[in-house]
PDB file as gemmi writes it, atoms N, CA and C in Angstrom:
CRYST1    1.000    1.000    1.000  90.00  90.00  90.00 P 1                      
ATOM      1  N   MET A   1      14.677   5.210  17.886  1.00  0.00           N  
ATOM      2  CA  MET A   1      13.582   4.011  17.426  1.00  0.00           C  
ATOM      3  C   MET A   1      13.292   4.411  16.226  1.00  0.00           C  
ATOM      4  N   GLU A   2      13.054   2.860  15.988  1.00  0.00           N  
ATOM      5  CA  GLU A   2      12.481   3.016  14.688  1.00  0.00           C  
ATOM      6  C   GLU A   2      11.234   2.880  13.933  1.00  0.00           C  
ATOM      7  N   SER A   3      10.759   3.958  13.495  1.00  0.00           N  
ATOM      8  CA  SER A   3       9.501   4.107  13.280  1.00  0.00           C  
ATOM      9  C   SER A   3       8.306   2.779  13.804  1.00  0.00           C  
ATOM     10  N   VAL A   4       7.174   3.293  13.381  1.00  0.00           N  
ATOM     11  CA  VAL A   4       6.172   2.456  13.820  1.00  0.00           C  
ATOM     12  C   VAL A   4       5.159   3.174  12.503  1.00  0.00           C  
ATOM     13  N   ARG A   5       4.888   1.953  12.021  1.00  0.00           N  
ATOM     14  CA  ARG A   5       3.021   2.230  10.490  1.00  0.00           C  
ATOM     15  C   ARG A   5       2.292   1.206  10.873  1.00  0.00           C  
ATOM     16  N   THR A   6       0.747   1.161  10.486  1.00  0.00           N  
ATOM     17  CA  THR A   6      -0.166   0.699  10.556  1.00  0.00           C  
ATOM     18  C   THR A   6      -0.339  -0.698   8.583  1.00  0.00           C  
ATOM     19  N   CYS A   7      -0.327  -1.182   8.589  1.00  0.00           N  
ATOM     20  CA  CYS A   7      -1.228  -1.799   7.488  1.00  0.00           C  
ATOM     21  C   CYS A   7      -1.722  -2.355   7.004  1.00  0.00           C  
ATOM     22  N   VAL A   8      -1.891  -1.640   5.850  1.00  0.00           N  
ATOM     23  CA  VAL A   8      -4.138  -0.486   5.714  1.00  0.00           C  
ATOM     24  C   VAL A   8      -4.518  -2.148   5.666  1.00  0.00           C  
ATOM     25  N   GLY A   9      -4.096  -3.444   5.642  1.00  0.00           N  
ATOM     26  CA  GLY A   9      -4.482  -4.599   4.556  1.00  0.00           C  
ATOM     27  C   GLY A   9      -4.679  -5.475   6.312  1.00  0.00           C  
ATOM     28  N   CYS A  10      -3.820  -5.945   6.818  1.00  0.00           N  
ATOM     29  CA  CYS A  10      -4.296  -6.880   7.759  1.00  0.00           C  
ATOM     30  C   CYS A  10      -4.787  -5.272   9.437  1.00  0.00           C  
ATOM     31  N   ARG A  11      -3.983  -3.798   9.679  1.00  0.00           N  
ATOM     32  CA  ARG A  11      -3.967  -3.423  10.324  1.00  0.00           C  
ATOM     33  C   ARG A  11      -3.661  -3.103  11.759  1.00  0.00           C  
ATOM     34  N   ALA A  12      -2.445  -4.351  10.949  1.00  0.00           N  
ATOM     35  CA  ALA A  12      -1.084  -4.625  12.191  1.00  0.00           C  
ATOM     36  C   ALA A  12      -0.174  -3.735  12.325  1.00  0.00           C  
ATOM     37  N   ARG A  13       0.546  -3.458  13.641  1.00  0.00           N  
ATOM     38  CA  ARG A  13       1.517  -2.308  13.487  1.00  0.00           C  
ATOM     39  C   ARG A  13       2.589  -2.840  13.821  1.00  0.00           C  
ATOM     40  N   ALA A  14       3.838  -1.905  12.313  1.00  0.00           N  
ATOM     41  CA  ALA A  14       5.302  -2.900  12.803  1.00  0.00           C  
ATOM     42  C   ALA A  14       5.651  -2.187  11.944  1.00  0.00           C  
ATOM     43  N   PRO A  15       7.245  -2.246  12.431  1.00  0.00           N  
ATOM     44  CA  PRO A  15       8.406  -1.252  12.002  1.00  0.00           C  
ATOM     45  C   PRO A  15       8.013  -0.617  10.547  1.00  0.00           C  
ATOM     46  N   ARG A  16       8.385   0.937  10.099  1.00  0.00           N  
ATOM     47  CA  ARG A  16       8.655   0.704   8.897  1.00  0.00           C  
ATOM     48  C   ARG A  16       9.164  -0.009   7.943  1.00  0.00           C  
ATOM     49  N   ALA A  17      10.243  -0.868   7.655  1.00  0.00           N  
ATOM     50  CA  ALA A  17      10.884  -1.501   7.297  1.00  0.00           C  
ATOM     51  C   ALA A  17      10.779  -2.640   7.087  1.00  0.00           C  
ATOM     52  N   ALA A  18       9.029  -3.595   7.766  1.00  0.00           N  
ATOM     53  CA  ALA A  18       8.586  -4.412   7.282  1.00  0.00           C  
ATOM     54  C   ALA A  18       7.459  -4.435   6.331  1.00  0.00           C  
ATOM     55  N   LEU A  19       7.097  -2.337   6.492  1.00  0.00           N  
ATOM     56  CA  LEU A  19       6.632  -2.964   5.058  1.00  0.00           C  
ATOM     57  C   LEU A  19       6.379  -1.350   4.470  1.00  0.00           C  
ATOM     58  N   VAL A  20       5.691  -1.673   3.123  1.00  0.00           N  
ATOM     59  CA  VAL A  20       5.911  -0.639   1.718  1.00  0.00           C  
ATOM     60  C   VAL A  20       4.916   0.419   1.787  1.00  0.00           C  
ATOM     61  N   ARG A  21       5.457   1.475   1.204  1.00  0.00           N  
ATOM     62  CA  ARG A  21       4.876   2.732   0.355  1.00  0.00           C  
ATOM     63  C   ARG A  21       4.277   3.338  -0.464  1.00  0.00           C  
ATOM     64  N   VAL A  22       2.602   2.932  -0.678  1.00  0.00           N  
ATOM     65  CA  VAL A  22       2.317   3.341  -1.881  1.00  0.00           C  
ATOM     66  C   VAL A  22       1.692   4.229  -1.902  1.00  0.00           C  
ATOM     67  N   VAL A  23       2.069   5.198  -3.022  1.00  0.00           N  
ATOM     68  CA  VAL A  23       0.959   6.454  -3.280  1.00  0.00           C  
ATOM     69  C   VAL A  23      -0.287   6.463  -4.503  1.00  0.00           C  
ATOM     70  N   ALA A  24      -0.605   7.458  -4.669  1.00  0.00           N  
ATOM     71  CA  ALA A  24      -2.220   8.058  -6.055  1.00  0.00           C  
ATOM     72  C   ALA A  24      -1.685   8.804  -6.927  1.00  0.00           C  
ATOM     73  N   ILE A  25      -1.035   7.982  -7.529  1.00  0.00           N  
ATOM     74  CA  ILE A  25      -0.888   8.728  -8.908  1.00  0.00           C  
ATOM     75  C   ILE A  25      -2.155   8.599  -9.973  1.00  0.00           C  
ATOM     76  N   ASP A  26      -3.012   9.786 -10.947  1.00  0.00           N  
ATOM     77  CA  ASP A  26      -3.370   9.394 -11.243  1.00  0.00           C  
ATOM     78  C   ASP A  26      -4.391   8.334 -11.099  1.00  0.00           C  
ATOM     79  N   SER A  27      -5.108   7.937  -9.660  1.00  0.00           N  
ATOM     80  CA  SER A  27      -6.277   7.940  -9.398  1.00  0.00           C  
ATOM     81  C   SER A  27      -5.383   5.593  -9.693  1.00  0.00           C  
ATOM     82  N   GLN A  28      -4.866   6.155  -9.142  1.00  0.00           N  
ATOM     83  CA  GLN A  28      -3.420   4.126  -9.724  1.00  0.00           C  
ATOM     84  C   GLN A  28      -2.326   4.508  -8.545  1.00  0.00           C  
ATOM     85  N   VAL A  29      -2.909   2.730  -7.994  1.00  0.00           N  
ATOM     86  CA  VAL A  29      -1.960   3.324  -7.225  1.00  0.00           C  
ATOM     87  C   VAL A  29      -1.057   2.696  -7.319  1.00  0.00           C  
ATOM     88  N   VAL A  30       0.476   3.292  -6.486  1.00  0.00           N  
ATOM     89  CA  VAL A  30       1.639   3.382  -7.262  1.00  0.00           C  
ATOM     90  C   VAL A  30       2.343   2.733  -6.195  1.00  0.00           C  
ATOM     91  N   LEU A  31       3.845   1.514  -6.501  1.00  0.00           N  
ATOM     92  CA  LEU A  31       4.592   0.985  -5.222  1.00  0.00           C  
ATOM     93  C   LEU A  31       5.068   2.411  -5.788  1.00  0.00           C  
ATOM     94  N   ASP A  32       5.340   2.166  -4.069  1.00  0.00           N  
ATOM     95  CA  ASP A  32       6.771   3.319  -3.395  1.00  0.00           C  
ATOM     96  C   ASP A  32       8.486   2.800  -2.992  1.00  0.00           C  
ATOM     97  N   GLU A  33       8.604   2.172  -3.771  1.00  0.00           N  
ATOM     98  CA  GLU A  33      10.429   1.855  -3.137  1.00  0.00           C  
ATOM     99  C   GLU A  33      10.295   1.941  -2.627  1.00  0.00           C  
ATOM    100  N   ARG A  34      11.448   3.377  -2.472  1.00  0.00           N  
ATOM    101  CA  ARG A  34      12.160   4.293  -2.073  1.00  0.00           C  
ATOM    102  C   ARG A  34      11.082   4.816  -0.749  1.00  0.00           C  
ATOM    103  N   GLY A  35      10.515   5.172  -0.799  1.00  0.00           N  
ATOM    104  CA  GLY A  35       9.463   5.681   0.725  1.00  0.00           C  
ATOM    105  C   GLY A  35       9.464   7.350   0.342  1.00  0.00           C  
ATOM    106  N   SER A  36       9.956   7.879  -0.965  1.00  0.00           N  
ATOM    107  CA  SER A  36      10.786   9.209  -1.124  1.00  0.00           C  
ATOM    108  C   SER A  36       9.101  10.289  -1.896  1.00  0.00           C  
ATOM    109  N   MET A  37       7.836   9.226  -2.935  1.00  0.00           N  
ATOM    110  CA  MET A  37       7.163   9.926  -3.823  1.00  0.00           C  
ATOM    111  C   MET A  37       6.490  11.317  -3.087  1.00  0.00           C  
ATOM    112  N   PRO A  38       5.959  12.288  -3.440  1.00  0.00           N  
ATOM    113  CA  PRO A  38       5.238  12.742  -3.413  1.00  0.00           C  
ATOM    114  C   PRO A  38       4.516  12.955  -2.953  1.00  0.00           C  
ATOM    115  N   GLY A  39       3.173  13.407  -2.256  1.00  0.00           N  
ATOM    116  CA  GLY A  39       2.163  13.141  -1.971  1.00  0.00           C  
ATOM    117  C   GLY A  39       2.050  12.378  -0.448  1.00  0.00           C  
ATOM    118  N   ARG A  40       0.923  12.027   0.096  1.00  0.00           N  
ATOM    119  CA  ARG A  40       0.273  10.651   0.843  1.00  0.00           C  
ATOM    120  C   ARG A  40      -0.194   9.507   0.668  1.00  0.00           C  
ATOM    121  N   GLY A  41       1.004   9.176   1.900  1.00  0.00           N  
ATOM    122  CA  GLY A  41       1.364   7.750   1.346  1.00  0.00           C  
ATOM    123  C   GLY A  41       0.675   6.462   1.964  1.00  0.00           C  
ATOM    124  N   ALA A  42       0.116   5.441   1.449  1.00  0.00           N  
ATOM    125  CA  ALA A  42      -0.332   4.603   2.323  1.00  0.00           C  
ATOM    126  C   ALA A  42       0.760   3.017   3.013  1.00  0.00           C  
ATOM    127  N   TRP A  43       0.771   2.726   3.980  1.00  0.00           N  
ATOM    128  CA  TRP A  43       1.125   1.396   3.840  1.00  0.00           C  
ATOM    129  C   TRP A  43       1.119   0.163   4.615  1.00  0.00           C  
ATOM    130  N   VAL A  44       1.235  -1.108   3.638  1.00  0.00           N  
ATOM    131  CA  VAL A  44       1.072  -2.007   3.794  1.00  0.00           C  
ATOM    132  C   VAL A  44       2.131  -3.441   4.190  1.00  0.00           C  
ATOM    133  N   HIS A  45       1.735  -4.423   4.829  1.00  0.00           N  
ATOM    134  CA  HIS A  45       3.053  -5.268   4.630  1.00  0.00           C  
ATOM    135  C   HIS A  45       3.447  -5.627   2.556  1.00  0.00           C  
ATOM    136  N   ARG A  46       4.331  -6.347   3.032  1.00  0.00           N  
ATOM    137  CA  ARG A  46       4.625  -6.941   1.044  1.00  0.00           C  
ATOM    138  C   ARG A  46       4.250  -8.020   1.046  1.00  0.00           C  
ATOM    139  N   THR A  47       3.083  -8.944   1.176  1.00  0.00           N  
ATOM    140  CA  THR A  47       2.257  -9.927   1.142  1.00  0.00           C  
ATOM    141  C   THR A  47       1.279 -10.280  -0.047  1.00  0.00           C  
ATOM    142  N   HIS A  48       1.002 -10.635  -0.173  1.00  0.00           N  
ATOM    143  CA  HIS A  48      -0.029 -11.330  -1.386  1.00  0.00           C  
ATOM    144  C   HIS A  48      -1.651 -10.381  -0.759  1.00  0.00           C  
ATOM    145  N   GLU A  49      -1.755 -11.717   0.373  1.00  0.00           N  
ATOM    146  CA  GLU A  49      -2.543 -11.300   1.057  1.00  0.00           C  
ATOM    147  C   GLU A  49      -2.892 -10.225   1.586  1.00  0.00           C  
ATOM    148  N   CYS A  50      -2.151  -9.136   2.269  1.00  0.00           N  
ATOM    149  CA  CYS A  50      -2.784  -7.493   2.954  1.00  0.00           C  
ATOM    150  C   CYS A  50      -2.859  -6.577   2.100  1.00  0.00           C  
ATOM    151  N   VAL A  51      -2.136  -7.026   0.447  1.00  0.00           N  
ATOM    152  CA  VAL A  51      -2.794  -6.098  -0.158  1.00  0.00           C  
ATOM    153  C   VAL A  51      -4.370  -6.611  -0.710  1.00  0.00           C  
ATOM    154  N   ASP A  52      -4.227  -7.689  -1.018  1.00  0.00           N  
ATOM    155  CA  ASP A  52      -6.027  -8.016  -1.014  1.00  0.00           C  
ATOM    156  C   ASP A  52      -7.032  -8.040  -0.169  1.00  0.00           C  
ATOM    157  N   ALA A  53      -6.492  -7.586   0.671  1.00  0.00           N  
ATOM    158  CA  ALA A  53      -7.903  -7.267   2.372  1.00  0.00           C  
ATOM    159  C   ALA A  53      -7.652  -5.256   2.281  1.00  0.00           C  
ATOM    160  N   ALA A  54      -6.185  -4.770   2.014  1.00  0.00           N  
ATOM    161  CA  ALA A  54      -6.204  -3.921   1.114  1.00  0.00           C  
ATOM    162  C   ALA A  54      -7.996  -3.342   0.016  1.00  0.00           C  
ATOM    163  N   ILE A  55      -7.635  -4.107  -1.052  1.00  0.00           N  
ATOM    164  CA  ILE A  55      -8.212  -4.042  -2.084  1.00  0.00           C  
ATOM    165  C   ILE A  55      -9.439  -4.662  -1.440  1.00  0.00           C  
ATOM    166  N   ARG A  56     -10.147  -5.550  -1.297  1.00  0.00           N  
ATOM    167  CA  ARG A  56     -11.639  -5.736  -0.825  1.00  0.00           C  
ATOM    168  C   ARG A  56     -12.688  -5.016   0.468  1.00  0.00           C  
ATOM    169  N   ARG A  57     -11.755  -4.384   1.241  1.00  0.00           N  
ATOM    170  CA  ARG A  57     -11.533  -3.091   2.442  1.00  0.00           C  
ATOM    171  C   ARG A  57     -11.382  -2.170   1.665  1.00  0.00           C  
ATOM    172  N   ARG A  58     -11.137  -1.629   0.161  1.00  0.00           N  
ATOM    173  CA  ARG A  58     -11.330  -0.745   0.191  1.00  0.00           C  
ATOM    174  C   ARG A  58     -10.365   0.467   0.692  1.00  0.00           C  
ATOM    175  N   ALA A  59      -9.427  -0.273   1.644  1.00  0.00           N  
ATOM    176  CA  ALA A  59      -8.571   1.013   2.101  1.00  0.00           C  
ATOM    177  C   ALA A  59      -7.834   1.354   1.367  1.00  0.00           C  
ATOM    178  N   PHE A  60      -7.669   1.754   0.689  1.00  0.00           N  
ATOM    179  CA  PHE A  60      -6.275   3.018  -0.529  1.00  0.00           C  
ATOM    180  C   PHE A  60      -6.983   3.460  -0.391  1.00  0.00           C  
ATOM    181  N   GLY A  61      -7.992   4.242  -0.505  1.00  0.00           N  
ATOM    182  CA  GLY A  61      -9.064   5.110  -0.857  1.00  0.00           C  
ATOM    183  C   GLY A  61      -9.001   6.353   0.551  1.00  0.00           C  
ATOM    184  N   ARG A  62      -9.535   4.928   1.041  1.00  0.00           N  
ATOM    185  CA  ARG A  62     -10.186   6.048   1.873  1.00  0.00           C  
ATOM    186  C   ARG A  62      -7.611   6.247   3.065  1.00  0.00           C  
ATOM    187  N   ALA A  63      -6.882   5.775   3.220  1.00  0.00           N  
ATOM    188  CA  ALA A  63      -5.528   6.415   3.353  1.00  0.00           C  
ATOM    189  C   ALA A  63      -4.755   7.156   2.653  1.00  0.00           C  
ATOM    190  N   LEU A  64      -5.080   7.419   0.935  1.00  0.00           N  
ATOM    191  CA  LEU A  64      -4.779   8.191   0.310  1.00  0.00           C  
ATOM    192  C   LEU A  64      -6.133   9.873   0.840  1.00  0.00           C  
ATOM    193  N   ARG A  65      -6.996   9.221   0.877  1.00  0.00           N  
ATOM    194  CA  ARG A  65      -8.522  10.472   0.997  1.00  0.00           C  
ATOM    195  C   ARG A  65      -8.177  10.539  -0.950  1.00  0.00           C  
ATOM    196  N   VAL A  66      -8.299   9.384  -1.660  1.00  0.00           N  
ATOM    197  CA  VAL A  66      -8.614   9.499  -2.678  1.00  0.00           C  
ATOM    198  C   VAL A  66     -10.964   9.607  -3.567  1.00  0.00           C  
ATOM    199  N   SER A  67     -10.835  10.478  -3.747  1.00  0.00           N  
ATOM    200  CA  SER A  67     -12.919   9.922  -3.344  1.00  0.00           C  
ATOM    201  C   SER A  67     -12.268   9.737  -5.461  1.00  0.00           C  
ATOM    202  N   GLY A  68     -13.506   8.308  -5.125  1.00  0.00           N  
ATOM    203  CA  GLY A  68     -14.077   7.658  -6.098  1.00  0.00           C  
ATOM    204  C   GLY A  68     -12.770   6.405  -6.624  1.00  0.00           C  
ATOM    205  N   SER A  69     -12.722   5.913  -7.403  1.00  0.00           N  
ATOM    206  CA  SER A  69     -11.988   3.903  -7.694  1.00  0.00           C  
ATOM    207  C   SER A  69     -10.523   4.560  -7.877  1.00  0.00           C  
ATOM    208  N   LEU A  70      -9.795   3.712  -7.359  1.00  0.00           N  
ATOM    209  CA  LEU A  70      -8.360   3.262  -7.716  1.00  0.00           C  
ATOM    210  C   LEU A  70      -8.248   1.560  -8.478  1.00  0.00           C  
ATOM    211  N   ASP A  71      -7.481   2.333  -9.192  1.00  0.00           N  
ATOM    212  CA  ASP A  71      -6.370   1.008  -9.977  1.00  0.00           C  
ATOM    213  C   ASP A  71      -5.661   0.385  -9.539  1.00  0.00           C  
ATOM    214  N   THR A  72      -5.616  -0.564  -9.146  1.00  0.00           N  
ATOM    215  CA  THR A  72      -5.049  -1.288  -7.796  1.00  0.00           C  
ATOM    216  C   THR A  72      -4.033  -2.444  -8.991  1.00  0.00           C  
ATOM    217  N   GLN A  73      -4.625  -2.586 -10.099  1.00  0.00           N  
ATOM    218  CA  GLN A  73      -4.396  -3.479 -10.727  1.00  0.00           C  
ATOM    219  C   GLN A  73      -2.086  -3.365 -11.237  1.00  0.00           C  
ATOM    220  N   THR A  74      -2.366  -2.434 -11.764  1.00  0.00           N  
ATOM    221  CA  THR A  74      -0.161  -3.081 -11.113  1.00  0.00           C  
ATOM    222  C   THR A  74      -0.001  -2.938 -10.239  1.00  0.00           C  
ATOM    223  N   LEU A  75      -0.351  -2.539  -8.583  1.00  0.00           N  
ATOM    224  CA  LEU A  75      -0.218  -3.270  -7.221  1.00  0.00           C  
ATOM    225  C   LEU A  75      -0.194  -5.363  -6.746  1.00  0.00           C  
ATOM    226  N   GLN A  76      -0.590  -4.791  -8.070  1.00  0.00           N  
ATOM    227  CA  GLN A  76      -2.074  -6.532  -7.238  1.00  0.00           C  
ATOM    228  C   GLN A  76      -0.977  -7.290  -8.474  1.00  0.00           C  
ATOM    229  N   ASN A  77      -0.346  -6.892  -9.769  1.00  0.00           N  
ATOM    230  CA  ASN A  77       0.070  -8.110 -11.064  1.00  0.00           C  
ATOM    231  C   ASN A  77       0.996  -7.938  -9.609  1.00  0.00           C  
ATOM    232  N   HIS A  78       2.484  -6.962  -8.965  1.00  0.00           N  
ATOM    233  CA  HIS A  78       3.798  -6.576  -8.882  1.00  0.00           C  
ATOM    234  C   HIS A  78       3.608  -8.389  -7.445  1.00  0.00           C  
ATOM    235  N   PHE A  79       1.980  -8.428  -7.368  1.00  0.00           N  
ATOM    236  CA  PHE A  79       1.991  -8.760  -5.529  1.00  0.00           C  
ATOM    237  C   PHE A  79       2.570  -9.976  -5.727  1.00  0.00           C  
ATOM    238  N   GLN A  80       2.328 -10.919  -7.339  1.00  0.00           N  
ATOM    239  CA  GLN A  80       1.945 -11.873  -7.720  1.00  0.00           C  
ATOM    240  C   GLN A  80       2.280 -12.308  -8.814  1.00  0.00           C  
ATOM    241  N   ARG A  81       3.466 -11.382  -8.930  1.00  0.00           N  
ATOM    242  CA  ARG A  81       4.854 -12.285  -9.332  1.00  0.00           C  
ATOM    243  C   ARG A  81       6.344 -11.851  -8.238  1.00  0.00           C  
ATOM    244  N   ASN A  82       5.603 -11.688  -7.494  1.00  0.00           N  
ATOM    245  CA  ASN A  82       6.217 -11.297  -6.180  1.00  0.00           C  
ATOM    246  C   ASN A  82       6.314 -12.222  -5.355  1.00  0.00           C  
ATOM    247  N   GLY A  83       5.146 -12.646  -5.825  1.00  0.00           N  
ATOM    248  CA  GLY A  83       4.827 -13.827  -4.550  1.00  0.00           C  
ATOM    249  C   GLY A  83       4.317 -13.009  -2.540  1.00  0.00           C  
TER     250      GLY A  83                                                      
END                                                                             
């Protein structure tokens, strides 16, 4: 049975393969393509809409348990380029 995760953007449950993991490194949200980077991770759909919703709701900070602000510019740029 495939594991199920919840998207922090739209809050929908989906199979792990349908989502991408992100982690916080030095107050910056970084895409974890392999899903093997150390630390706490958050899951989001591979869509610009879900990433924007997570940023707007400040869901990355809560899911990653990071106090203060996170730099999400790299993540936003990735999803704007790759649609």
